[in-house]
Coordinates of C-alpha atoms in Angstrom, one line a residue:
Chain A
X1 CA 107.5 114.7 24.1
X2 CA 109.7 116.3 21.7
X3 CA 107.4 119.1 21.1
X4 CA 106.8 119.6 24.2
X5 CA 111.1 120.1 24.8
X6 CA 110.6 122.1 21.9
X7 CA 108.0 124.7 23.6
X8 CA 110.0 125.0 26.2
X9 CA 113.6 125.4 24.3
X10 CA 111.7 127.9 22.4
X11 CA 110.5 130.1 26.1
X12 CA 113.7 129.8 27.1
X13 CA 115.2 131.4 24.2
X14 CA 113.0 133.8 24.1
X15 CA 113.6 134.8 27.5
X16 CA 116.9 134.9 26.9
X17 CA 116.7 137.0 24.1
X18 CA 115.0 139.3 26.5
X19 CA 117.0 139.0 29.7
X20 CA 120.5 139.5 28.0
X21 CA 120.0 142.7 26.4
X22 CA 118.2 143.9 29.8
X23 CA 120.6 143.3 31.9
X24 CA 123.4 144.6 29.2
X25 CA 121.8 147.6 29.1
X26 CA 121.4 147.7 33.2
X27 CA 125.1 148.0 33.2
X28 CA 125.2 150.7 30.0
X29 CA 122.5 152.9 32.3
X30 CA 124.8 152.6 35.2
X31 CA 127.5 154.8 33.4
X32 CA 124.7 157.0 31.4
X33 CA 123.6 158.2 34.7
X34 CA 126.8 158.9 35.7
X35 CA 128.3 160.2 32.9
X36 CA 124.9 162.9 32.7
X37 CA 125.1 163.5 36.5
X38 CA 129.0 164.5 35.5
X39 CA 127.7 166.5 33.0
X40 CA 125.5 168.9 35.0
X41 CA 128.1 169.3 37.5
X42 CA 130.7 170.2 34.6
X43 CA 133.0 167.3 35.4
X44 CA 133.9 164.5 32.9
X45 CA 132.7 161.6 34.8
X46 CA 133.5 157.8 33.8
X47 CA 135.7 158.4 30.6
X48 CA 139.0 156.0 31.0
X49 CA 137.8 152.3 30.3
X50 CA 137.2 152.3 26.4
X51 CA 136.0 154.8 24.2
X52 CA 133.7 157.6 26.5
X53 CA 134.4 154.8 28.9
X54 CA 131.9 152.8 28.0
X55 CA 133.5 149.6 29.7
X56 CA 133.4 151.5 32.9
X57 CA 130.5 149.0 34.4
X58 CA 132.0 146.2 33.2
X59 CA 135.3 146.9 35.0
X60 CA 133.2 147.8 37.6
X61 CA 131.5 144.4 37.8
X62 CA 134.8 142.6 37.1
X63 CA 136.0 144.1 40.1
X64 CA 133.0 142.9 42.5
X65 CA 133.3 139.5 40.9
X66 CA 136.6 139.2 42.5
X67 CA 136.1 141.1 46.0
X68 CA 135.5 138.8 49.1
X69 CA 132.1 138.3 50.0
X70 CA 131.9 139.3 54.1
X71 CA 129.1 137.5 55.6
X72 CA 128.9 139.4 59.3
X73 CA 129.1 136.4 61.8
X74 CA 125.8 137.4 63.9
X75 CA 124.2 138.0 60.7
X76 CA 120.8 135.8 60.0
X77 CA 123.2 134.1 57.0
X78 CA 119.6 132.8 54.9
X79 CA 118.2 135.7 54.8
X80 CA 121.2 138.0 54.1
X81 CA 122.2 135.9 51.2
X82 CA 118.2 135.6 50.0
X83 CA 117.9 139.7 49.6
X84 CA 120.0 140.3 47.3
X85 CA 119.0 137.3 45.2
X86 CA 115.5 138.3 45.8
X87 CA 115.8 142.3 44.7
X88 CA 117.8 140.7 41.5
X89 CA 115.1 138.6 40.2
X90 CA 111.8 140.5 41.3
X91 CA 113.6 143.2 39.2
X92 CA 114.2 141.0 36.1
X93 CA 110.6 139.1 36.1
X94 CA 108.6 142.0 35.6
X95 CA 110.3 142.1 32.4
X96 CA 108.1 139.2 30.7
X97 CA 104.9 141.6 31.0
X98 CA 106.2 144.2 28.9
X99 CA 105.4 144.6 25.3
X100 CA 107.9 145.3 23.3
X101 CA 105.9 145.7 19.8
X102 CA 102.6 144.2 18.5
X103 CA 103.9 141.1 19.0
X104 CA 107.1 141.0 21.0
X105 CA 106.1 140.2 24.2
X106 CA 106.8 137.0 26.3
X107 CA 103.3 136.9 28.0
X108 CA 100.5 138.9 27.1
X109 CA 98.3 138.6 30.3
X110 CA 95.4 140.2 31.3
X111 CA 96.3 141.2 34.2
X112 CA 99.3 142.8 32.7
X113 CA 99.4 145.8 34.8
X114 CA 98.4 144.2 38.1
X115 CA 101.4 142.0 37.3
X116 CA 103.6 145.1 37.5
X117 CA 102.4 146.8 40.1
X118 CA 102.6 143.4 42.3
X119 CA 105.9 142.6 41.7
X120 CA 107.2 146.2 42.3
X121 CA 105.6 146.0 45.4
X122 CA 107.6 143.1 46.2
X123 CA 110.5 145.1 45.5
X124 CA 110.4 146.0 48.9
X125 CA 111.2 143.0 50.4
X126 CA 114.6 142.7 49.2
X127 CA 115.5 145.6 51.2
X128 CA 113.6 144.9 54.4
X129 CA 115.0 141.4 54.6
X130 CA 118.6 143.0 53.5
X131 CA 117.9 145.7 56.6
X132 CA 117.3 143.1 59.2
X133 CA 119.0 139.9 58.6
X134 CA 122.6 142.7 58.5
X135 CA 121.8 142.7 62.7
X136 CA 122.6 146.2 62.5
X137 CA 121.5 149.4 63.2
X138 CA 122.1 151.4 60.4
X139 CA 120.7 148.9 57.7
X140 CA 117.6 148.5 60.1
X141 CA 116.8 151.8 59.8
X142 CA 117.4 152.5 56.7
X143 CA 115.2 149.3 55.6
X144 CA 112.2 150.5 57.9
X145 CA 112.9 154.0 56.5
X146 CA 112.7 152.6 52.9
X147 CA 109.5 150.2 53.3
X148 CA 107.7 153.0 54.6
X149 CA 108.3 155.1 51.4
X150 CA 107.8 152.2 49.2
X151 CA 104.5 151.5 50.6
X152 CA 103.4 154.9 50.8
X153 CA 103.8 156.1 47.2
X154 CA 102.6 152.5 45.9
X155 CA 99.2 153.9 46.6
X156 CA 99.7 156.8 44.5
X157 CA 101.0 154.8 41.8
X158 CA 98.1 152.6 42.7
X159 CA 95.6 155.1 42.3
X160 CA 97.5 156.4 39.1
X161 CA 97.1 153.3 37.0
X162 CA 93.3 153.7 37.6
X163 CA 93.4 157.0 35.8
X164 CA 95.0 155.2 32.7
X165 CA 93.1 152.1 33.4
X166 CA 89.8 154.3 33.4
X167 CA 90.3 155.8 29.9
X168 CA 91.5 152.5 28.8
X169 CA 89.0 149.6 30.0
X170 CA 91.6 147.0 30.0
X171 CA 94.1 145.9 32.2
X172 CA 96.4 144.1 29.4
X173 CA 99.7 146.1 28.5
X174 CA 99.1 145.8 25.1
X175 CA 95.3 147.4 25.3
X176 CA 96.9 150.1 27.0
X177 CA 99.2 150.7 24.1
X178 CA 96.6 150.4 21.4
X179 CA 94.1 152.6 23.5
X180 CA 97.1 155.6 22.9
X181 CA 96.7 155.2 19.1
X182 CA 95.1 158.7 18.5
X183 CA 96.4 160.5 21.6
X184 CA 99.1 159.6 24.0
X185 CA 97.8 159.5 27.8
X186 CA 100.3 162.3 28.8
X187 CA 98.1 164.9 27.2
X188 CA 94.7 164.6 28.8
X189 CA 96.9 163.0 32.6
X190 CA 99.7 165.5 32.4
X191 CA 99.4 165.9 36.2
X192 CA 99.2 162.3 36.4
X193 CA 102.5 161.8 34.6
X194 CA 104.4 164.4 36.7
X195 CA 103.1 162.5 39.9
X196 CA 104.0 159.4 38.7
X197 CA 107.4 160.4 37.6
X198 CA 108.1 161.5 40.9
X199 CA 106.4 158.6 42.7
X200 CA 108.7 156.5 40.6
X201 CA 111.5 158.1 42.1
X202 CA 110.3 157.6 44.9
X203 CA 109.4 154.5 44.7
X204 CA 113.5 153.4 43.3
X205 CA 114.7 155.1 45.9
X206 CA 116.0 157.8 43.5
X207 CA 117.5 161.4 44.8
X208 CA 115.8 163.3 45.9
X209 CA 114.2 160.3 48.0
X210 CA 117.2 158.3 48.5
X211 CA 116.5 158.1 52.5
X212 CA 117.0 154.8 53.1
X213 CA 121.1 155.0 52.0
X214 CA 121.2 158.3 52.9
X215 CA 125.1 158.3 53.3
X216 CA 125.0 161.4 55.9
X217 CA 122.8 159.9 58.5
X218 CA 122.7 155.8 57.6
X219 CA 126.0 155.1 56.0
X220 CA 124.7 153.0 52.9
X221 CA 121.6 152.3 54.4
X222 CA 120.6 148.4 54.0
X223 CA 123.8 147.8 52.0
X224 CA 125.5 148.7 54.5
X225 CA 126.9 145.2 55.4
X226 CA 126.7 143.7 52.2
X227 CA 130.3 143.3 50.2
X228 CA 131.3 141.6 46.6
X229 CA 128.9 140.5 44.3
X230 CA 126.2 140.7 47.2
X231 CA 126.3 144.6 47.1
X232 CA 126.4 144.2 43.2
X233 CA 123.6 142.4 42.7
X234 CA 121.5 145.2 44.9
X235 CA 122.9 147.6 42.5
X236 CA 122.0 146.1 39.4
X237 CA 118.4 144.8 41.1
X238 CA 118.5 148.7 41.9
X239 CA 118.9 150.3 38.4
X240 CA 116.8 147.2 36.5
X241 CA 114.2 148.4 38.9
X242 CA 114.5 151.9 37.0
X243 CA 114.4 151.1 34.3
X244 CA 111.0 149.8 34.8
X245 CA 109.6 152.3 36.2
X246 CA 110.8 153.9 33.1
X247 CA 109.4 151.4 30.9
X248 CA 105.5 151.5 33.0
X249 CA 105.6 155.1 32.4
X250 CA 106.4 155.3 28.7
X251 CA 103.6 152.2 28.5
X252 CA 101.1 153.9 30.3
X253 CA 101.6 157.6 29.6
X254 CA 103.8 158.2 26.5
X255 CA 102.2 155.4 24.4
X256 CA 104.7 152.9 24.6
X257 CA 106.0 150.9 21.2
X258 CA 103.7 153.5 19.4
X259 CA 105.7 156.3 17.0
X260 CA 105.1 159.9 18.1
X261 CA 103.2 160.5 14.5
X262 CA 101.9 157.7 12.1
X263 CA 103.4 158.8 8.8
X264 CA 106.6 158.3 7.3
X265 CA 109.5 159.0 8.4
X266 CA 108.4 157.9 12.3
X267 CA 106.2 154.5 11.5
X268 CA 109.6 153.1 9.2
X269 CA 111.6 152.7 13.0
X270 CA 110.8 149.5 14.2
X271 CA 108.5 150.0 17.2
X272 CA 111.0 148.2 19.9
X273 CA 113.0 151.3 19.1
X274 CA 110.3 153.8 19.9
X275 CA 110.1 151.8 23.7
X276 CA 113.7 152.1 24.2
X277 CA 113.9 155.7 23.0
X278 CA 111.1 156.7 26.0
X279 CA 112.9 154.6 28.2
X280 CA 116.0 156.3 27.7
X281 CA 114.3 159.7 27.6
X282 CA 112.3 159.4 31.2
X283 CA 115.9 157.5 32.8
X284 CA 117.7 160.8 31.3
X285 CA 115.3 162.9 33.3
X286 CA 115.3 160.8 36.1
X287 CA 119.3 161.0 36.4
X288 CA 119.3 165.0 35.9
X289 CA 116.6 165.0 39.3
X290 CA 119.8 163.2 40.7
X291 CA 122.1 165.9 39.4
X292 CA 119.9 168.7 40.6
X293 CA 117.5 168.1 43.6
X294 CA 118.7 168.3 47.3
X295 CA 117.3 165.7 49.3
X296 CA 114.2 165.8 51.0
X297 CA 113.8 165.0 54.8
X298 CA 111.7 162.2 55.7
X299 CA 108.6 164.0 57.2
X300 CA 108.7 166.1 53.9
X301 CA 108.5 163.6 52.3
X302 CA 105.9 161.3 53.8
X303 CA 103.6 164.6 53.6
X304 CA 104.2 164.8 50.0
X305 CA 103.1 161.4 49.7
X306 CA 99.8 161.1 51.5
X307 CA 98.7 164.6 52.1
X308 CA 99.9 166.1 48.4
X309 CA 99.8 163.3 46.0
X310 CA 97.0 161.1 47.2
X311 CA 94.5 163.3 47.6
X312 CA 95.6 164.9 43.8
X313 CA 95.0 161.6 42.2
X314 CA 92.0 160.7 44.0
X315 CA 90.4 164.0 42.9
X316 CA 91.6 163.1 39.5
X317 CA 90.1 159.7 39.3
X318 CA 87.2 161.5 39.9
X319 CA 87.4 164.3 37.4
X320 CA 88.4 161.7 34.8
X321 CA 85.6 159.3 35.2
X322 CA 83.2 162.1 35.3
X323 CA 84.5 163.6 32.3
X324 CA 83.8 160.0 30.8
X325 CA 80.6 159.4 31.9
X326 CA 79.4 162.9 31.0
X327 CA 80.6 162.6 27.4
X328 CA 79.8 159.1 26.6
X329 CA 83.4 158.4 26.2
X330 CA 83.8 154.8 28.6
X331 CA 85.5 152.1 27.5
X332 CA 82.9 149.6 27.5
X333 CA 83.1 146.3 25.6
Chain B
X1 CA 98.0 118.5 31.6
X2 CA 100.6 116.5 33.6
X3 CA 102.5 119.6 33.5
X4 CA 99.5 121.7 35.1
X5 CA 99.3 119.0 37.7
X6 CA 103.1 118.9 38.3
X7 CA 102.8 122.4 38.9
X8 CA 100.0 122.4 41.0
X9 CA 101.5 120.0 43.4
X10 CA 104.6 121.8 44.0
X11 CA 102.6 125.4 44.6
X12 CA 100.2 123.2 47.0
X13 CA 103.2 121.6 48.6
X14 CA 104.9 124.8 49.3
X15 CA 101.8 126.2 50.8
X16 CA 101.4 123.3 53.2
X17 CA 104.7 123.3 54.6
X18 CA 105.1 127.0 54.3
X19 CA 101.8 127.0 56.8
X20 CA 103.2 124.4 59.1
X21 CA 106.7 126.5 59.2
X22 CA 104.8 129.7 60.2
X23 CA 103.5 127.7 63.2
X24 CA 106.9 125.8 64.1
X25 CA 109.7 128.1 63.6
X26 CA 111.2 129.6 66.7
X27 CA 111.9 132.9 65.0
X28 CA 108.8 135.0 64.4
X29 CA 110.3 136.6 61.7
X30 CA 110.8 133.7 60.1
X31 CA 107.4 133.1 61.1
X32 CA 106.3 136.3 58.8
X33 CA 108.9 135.1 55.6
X34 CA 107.0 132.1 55.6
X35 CA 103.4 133.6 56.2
X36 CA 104.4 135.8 53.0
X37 CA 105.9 132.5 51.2
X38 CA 102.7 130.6 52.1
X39 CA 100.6 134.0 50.6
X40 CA 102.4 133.8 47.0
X41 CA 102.0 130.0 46.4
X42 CA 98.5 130.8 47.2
X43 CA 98.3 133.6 44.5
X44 CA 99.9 131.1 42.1
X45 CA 97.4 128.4 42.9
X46 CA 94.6 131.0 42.2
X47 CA 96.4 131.8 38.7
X48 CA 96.2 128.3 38.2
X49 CA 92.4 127.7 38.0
X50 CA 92.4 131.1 36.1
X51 CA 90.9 133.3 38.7
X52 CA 94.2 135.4 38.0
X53 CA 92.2 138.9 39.0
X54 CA 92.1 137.3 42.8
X55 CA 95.5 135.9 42.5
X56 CA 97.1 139.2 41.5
X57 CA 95.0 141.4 44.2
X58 CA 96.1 139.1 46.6
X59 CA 100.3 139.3 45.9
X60 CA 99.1 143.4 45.8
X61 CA 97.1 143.8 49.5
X62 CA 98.3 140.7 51.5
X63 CA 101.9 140.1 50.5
X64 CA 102.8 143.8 49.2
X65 CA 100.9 145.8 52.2
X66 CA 99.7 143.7 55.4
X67 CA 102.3 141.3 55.2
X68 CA 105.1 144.4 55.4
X69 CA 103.0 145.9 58.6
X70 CA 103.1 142.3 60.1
X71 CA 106.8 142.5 59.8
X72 CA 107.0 145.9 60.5
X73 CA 105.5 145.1 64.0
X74 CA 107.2 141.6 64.5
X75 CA 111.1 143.1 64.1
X76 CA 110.0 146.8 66.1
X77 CA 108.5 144.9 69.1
X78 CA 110.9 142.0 69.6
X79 CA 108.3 139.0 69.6
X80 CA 110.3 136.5 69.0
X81 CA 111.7 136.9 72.6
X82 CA 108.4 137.0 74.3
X83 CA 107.6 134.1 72.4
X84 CA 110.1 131.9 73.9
X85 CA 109.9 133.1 77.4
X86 CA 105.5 131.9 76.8
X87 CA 106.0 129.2 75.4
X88 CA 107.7 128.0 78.9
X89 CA 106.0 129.5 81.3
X90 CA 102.9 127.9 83.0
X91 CA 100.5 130.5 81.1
X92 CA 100.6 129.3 78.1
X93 CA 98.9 126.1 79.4
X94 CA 95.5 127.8 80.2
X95 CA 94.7 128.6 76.3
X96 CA 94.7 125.4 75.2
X97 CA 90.8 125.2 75.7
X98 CA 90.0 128.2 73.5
X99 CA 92.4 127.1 70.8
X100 CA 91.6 123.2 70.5
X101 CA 87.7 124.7 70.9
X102 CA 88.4 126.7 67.9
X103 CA 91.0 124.2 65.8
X104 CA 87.7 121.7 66.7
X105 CA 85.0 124.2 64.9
X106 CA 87.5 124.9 62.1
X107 CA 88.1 120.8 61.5
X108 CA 84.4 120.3 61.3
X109 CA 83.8 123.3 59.0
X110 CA 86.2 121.6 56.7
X111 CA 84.5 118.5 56.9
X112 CA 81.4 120.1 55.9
X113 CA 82.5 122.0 53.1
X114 CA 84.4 119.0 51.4
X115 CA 82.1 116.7 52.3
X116 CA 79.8 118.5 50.3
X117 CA 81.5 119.6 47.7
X118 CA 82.5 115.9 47.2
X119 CA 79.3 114.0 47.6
X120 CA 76.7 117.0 46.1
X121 CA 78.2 118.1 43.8
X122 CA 75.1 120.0 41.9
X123 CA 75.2 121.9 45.3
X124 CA 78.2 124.3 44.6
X125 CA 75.9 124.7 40.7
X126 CA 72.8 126.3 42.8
X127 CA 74.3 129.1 44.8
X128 CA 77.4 129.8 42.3
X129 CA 76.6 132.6 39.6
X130 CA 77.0 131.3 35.8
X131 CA 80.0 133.4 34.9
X132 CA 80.2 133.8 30.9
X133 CA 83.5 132.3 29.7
X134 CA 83.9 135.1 26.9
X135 CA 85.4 137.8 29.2
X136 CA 88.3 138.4 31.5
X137 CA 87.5 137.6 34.7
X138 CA 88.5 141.7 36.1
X139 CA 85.6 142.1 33.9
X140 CA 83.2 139.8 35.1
X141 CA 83.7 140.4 38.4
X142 CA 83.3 144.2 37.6
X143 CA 79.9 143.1 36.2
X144 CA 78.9 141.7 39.5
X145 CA 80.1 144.0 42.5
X146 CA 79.4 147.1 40.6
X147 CA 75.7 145.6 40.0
X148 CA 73.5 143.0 41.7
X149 CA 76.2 143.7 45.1
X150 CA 77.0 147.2 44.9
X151 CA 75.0 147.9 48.1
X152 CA 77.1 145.1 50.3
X153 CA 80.8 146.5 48.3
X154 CA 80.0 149.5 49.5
X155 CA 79.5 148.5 52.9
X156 CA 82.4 146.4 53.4
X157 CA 84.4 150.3 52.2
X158 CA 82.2 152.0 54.7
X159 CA 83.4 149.5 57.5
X160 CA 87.1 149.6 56.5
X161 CA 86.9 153.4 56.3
X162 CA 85.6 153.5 59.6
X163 CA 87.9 151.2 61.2
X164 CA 90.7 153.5 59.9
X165 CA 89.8 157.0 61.1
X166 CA 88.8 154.7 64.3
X167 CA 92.5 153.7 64.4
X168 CA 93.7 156.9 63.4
X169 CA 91.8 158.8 66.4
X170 CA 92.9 156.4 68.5
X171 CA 96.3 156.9 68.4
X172 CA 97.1 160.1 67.0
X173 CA 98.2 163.1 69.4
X174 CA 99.4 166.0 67.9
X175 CA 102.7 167.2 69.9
X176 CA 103.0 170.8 71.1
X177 CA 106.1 170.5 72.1
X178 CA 108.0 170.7 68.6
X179 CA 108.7 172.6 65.5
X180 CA 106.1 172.4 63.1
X181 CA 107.3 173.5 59.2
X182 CA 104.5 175.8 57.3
X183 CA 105.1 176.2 53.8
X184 CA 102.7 179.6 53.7
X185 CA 104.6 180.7 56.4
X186 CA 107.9 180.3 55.3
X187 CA 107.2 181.1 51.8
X188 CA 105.2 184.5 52.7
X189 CA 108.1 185.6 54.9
X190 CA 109.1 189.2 53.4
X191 CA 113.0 190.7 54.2
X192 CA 111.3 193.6 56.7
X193 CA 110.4 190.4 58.9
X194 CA 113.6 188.9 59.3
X195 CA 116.2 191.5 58.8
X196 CA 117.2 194.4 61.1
X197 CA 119.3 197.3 60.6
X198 CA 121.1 198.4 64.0
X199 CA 123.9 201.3 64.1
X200 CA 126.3 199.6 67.0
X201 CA 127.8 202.2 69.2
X202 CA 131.3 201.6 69.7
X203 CA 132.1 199.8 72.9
X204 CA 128.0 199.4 73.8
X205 CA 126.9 196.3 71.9
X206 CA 123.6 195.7 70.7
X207 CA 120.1 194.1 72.7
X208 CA 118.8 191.3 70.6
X209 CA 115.5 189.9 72.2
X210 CA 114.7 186.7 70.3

């Protein structure tokens, strides 16, 4: 038995040495995106709490730690308190899939990339059950507003990860690394990556497709009613959900763990590094969007999803498994 | 192993009463959560005799699309009132030939199935293919629709294709009545089209037809 206690001690730690740092880092995001969206706009942004205000979040967190959590009394009280707890640890679980170096990664399954897509399809669930259990108009609609989108540019995404997954012939993570050793993906799918970029934000409920809080039309949207740590915990489910979007598209497009260029001074940082760099670079872009883009309206952007960006990846699955089969070039093992 | 079977029997336990909650509770919403509860432990259970190609579609189409429509329907429509008010009135009464009919042809069809698979077993070895152990099962799979069944896969597409534009005829009707937004239009509009110099005479005011 005591090896067996031992395995699992070992899991745990493991996950722990994951979790921590992700979640630490889902707070330091929080004031990065703030502090660039400040920035662009010429303001200062968060800069009080410790140096460049760095502890901003954690103030921030301190402060919904001791706020009163407001349950509404016609509220359906499971299922308001589930969606919070549910958005929290879909966001974190995806985590264990992603691979961090050659060997740095807490399960290396097959179905890697199904795994991802699945559980960021659950995502939407959180807010749907957040949106109805409030008994309220507001979050309603912005939950039915917000499951709509989420569905709808999942099947781009969808259709996406076939591109990579063509050119690849595996659906494990780490394949799709490996497969990038000569040439990152974002060369030969550059249209891909700009459509998933902006699926992504879509699919976060980033500006410019932040309709379901929409704070001119829906008030918050499905955190409407939520107070405390409730509302907190959407947040942080919220930006760890970014930054995994962030993560699938430096895996699948901009070669994950892998250094730019295999010679010296680029192979001697330790490849974790590389990951965290994309990460950073594609959350930096996705946080200038927010500075930037007016928001779309909702027809806008349901057309852009299934009449613009499904029919452009279809065509492309085509065009790339043509290309394939016409030069000999399939991944078959 | 005792681990894999503690495991299994909490994922089969959750499924069980997961399924028994979707028929009980009075909330059809709650209905749905469990339906979707009773769809993941499933998925899991599949992951657990390493089919986890299956399991992982399945979290991706049932859970992640048809279960959202289900409760997209359920909390637009109201059900759960409608529910209540059938379950008491007399109606409900005259369907419980067709369902106990079908709960009867269901029962039996289980019978069969474990009955055989319990007492012939070498049954299950004829008509199963031999999958090779060496590959992922995504590739496998791959190995079969895409061969010896590509006719019937593309088929069942065909049929679901259909069945959508069917739906999508059905019920679409293109208003008149509104505002439509062109990009080409909007985008080709030149100044000469929307701007118009007028000298005003003083104390005349100026016709504008729109």
């Amino acid at each position: 038995m005591p090896e067996f206690l031992l395995l699992i001690f070992s899991e745990i730690y493991k996950i722990l040495f994951l979790l921590v740092p992700v979640l630490v880092s889902v707070a330091m995001i929080v004031w990065l995106d703030r502090r660039v969206w400040a920035f662009v706009q010429k303001r200062r942004g968060p800069n009080v709490v410790g140096p460049f205000g760095l502890f901003q979040s954690l103030a921030d967190a301190l402060k919904y730690i001791f706020k009163e959590i407001i349950i509404p009394a016609s509220s359906n009280k499971v299922i308001f308190i589930l969606a919070p707890i549910i958005t929290m640890t879909l966001a974190l679980i995806a985590w264990a899939v992603i691979p961090f170096s050659e060997t740095f990664v807490i399960a290396d399954i097959n179905v890697g990339i199904l795994y991802l897509f699945a559980v960021s399809s659950l995502g939407v669930y959180g807010i749907i059950m957040g949106g109805w259990a409030s008994n309220s108009k507001y979050p309603f609609l912005g939950s039915i507003r917000s499951a709509a989108q989420m569905v709808s540019y999942e099947v781009s995404i969808g259709v996406i990860i076939i591109n990579v997954l063509l050119c690849v012939g595996s659906l494990n993570l780490s394949d799709i690394v490996i497969a990038q050793k000569d040439m990152w993906f974002v060369i030969p799918l550059f249209p891909m990556f700009i459509i998933f970029f902006i699926s992504a934000l879509a699919e976060t409920n980033r500006p410019p497709f932040d309709l379901p809080e929409a704070e001119a039309e829906l008030v918050a949207g499905y955190q409407t009613e939520y107070s405390g740590m409730m509302y907190a915990m959407f947040w942080l489910g919220e930006y760890a959900n970014i930054l995994l979007m962030c993560a699938m598209g430096s895996i699948l497009f901009l070669g994950g763990w892998l250094p730019p260029f295999n010679f010296f001074p680029f192979n001697a940082i330790p490849s974790p590094i590389w990951l965290i760099f994309k990460i950073l670079f594609l959350f930096i872009l996705f946080s200038l969007v927010k500075a930037i883009v007016p928001r779309y309206r909702y027809d806008q952007l349901m057309k852009l999803g299934w009449k613009i960006f499904l029919p452009l990846s279809l065509l492309y699955v085509v065009l790339t498994a043509s290309f394939l089969l016409y030069f000999n070039k399939l991944p078959i093992n | 192993m005792i681990a894999h079977a503690i495991i299994f029997y909490i994922f089969s336990f959750v499924a069980i009463v997961s399924a028994v909650m979707v028929i009980v509770s009075r909330n059809t919403v709650h209905s749905v959560f469990f339906l979707i509860l009773d769809f993941i432990s499933i998925s899991c259970l599949f992951i657990m005799i390493g089919a986890e190609f299956l399991g992982m579609i399945m979290l991706i189409v049932y859970v992640g699309a048809v279960a959202i429509l289900f409760l997209f329907v359920v909390m637009m429509l109201n059900v759960s009132q409608q529910k209540n008010e059938w379950f008491n009135s007399s109606q409900s009464s005259s369907h419980i030939p067709v369902g106990l009919l079908v709960s009867i042809i269901i029962f039996f069809e289980l019978i069969i199935v474990i009955g055989g698979w319990k007492y012939k077993s070498e049954l299950t070895d004829s008509i199963s293919l031999k999958l090779p152990t060496n590959i992922t099962n995504t590739q496998s799979l791959g190995n079969v629709i895409y061969t010896d069944y590509i006719h019937l896969f593309q088929l069942a597409g065909m049929i679901l294709l259909v069945s959508m534009i069917g739906a999508i005829v059905l019920t679409f009707r293109r208003r008149s009545d509104i505002k439509r937004q062109s990009y080409f239009k909007q985008i080709s509009r030149e100044r000469e089209d929307g701007v118009e110099l007028k000298d005003v005479d003083n104390n005349k005011g100026v016709k504008i037809d729109v």
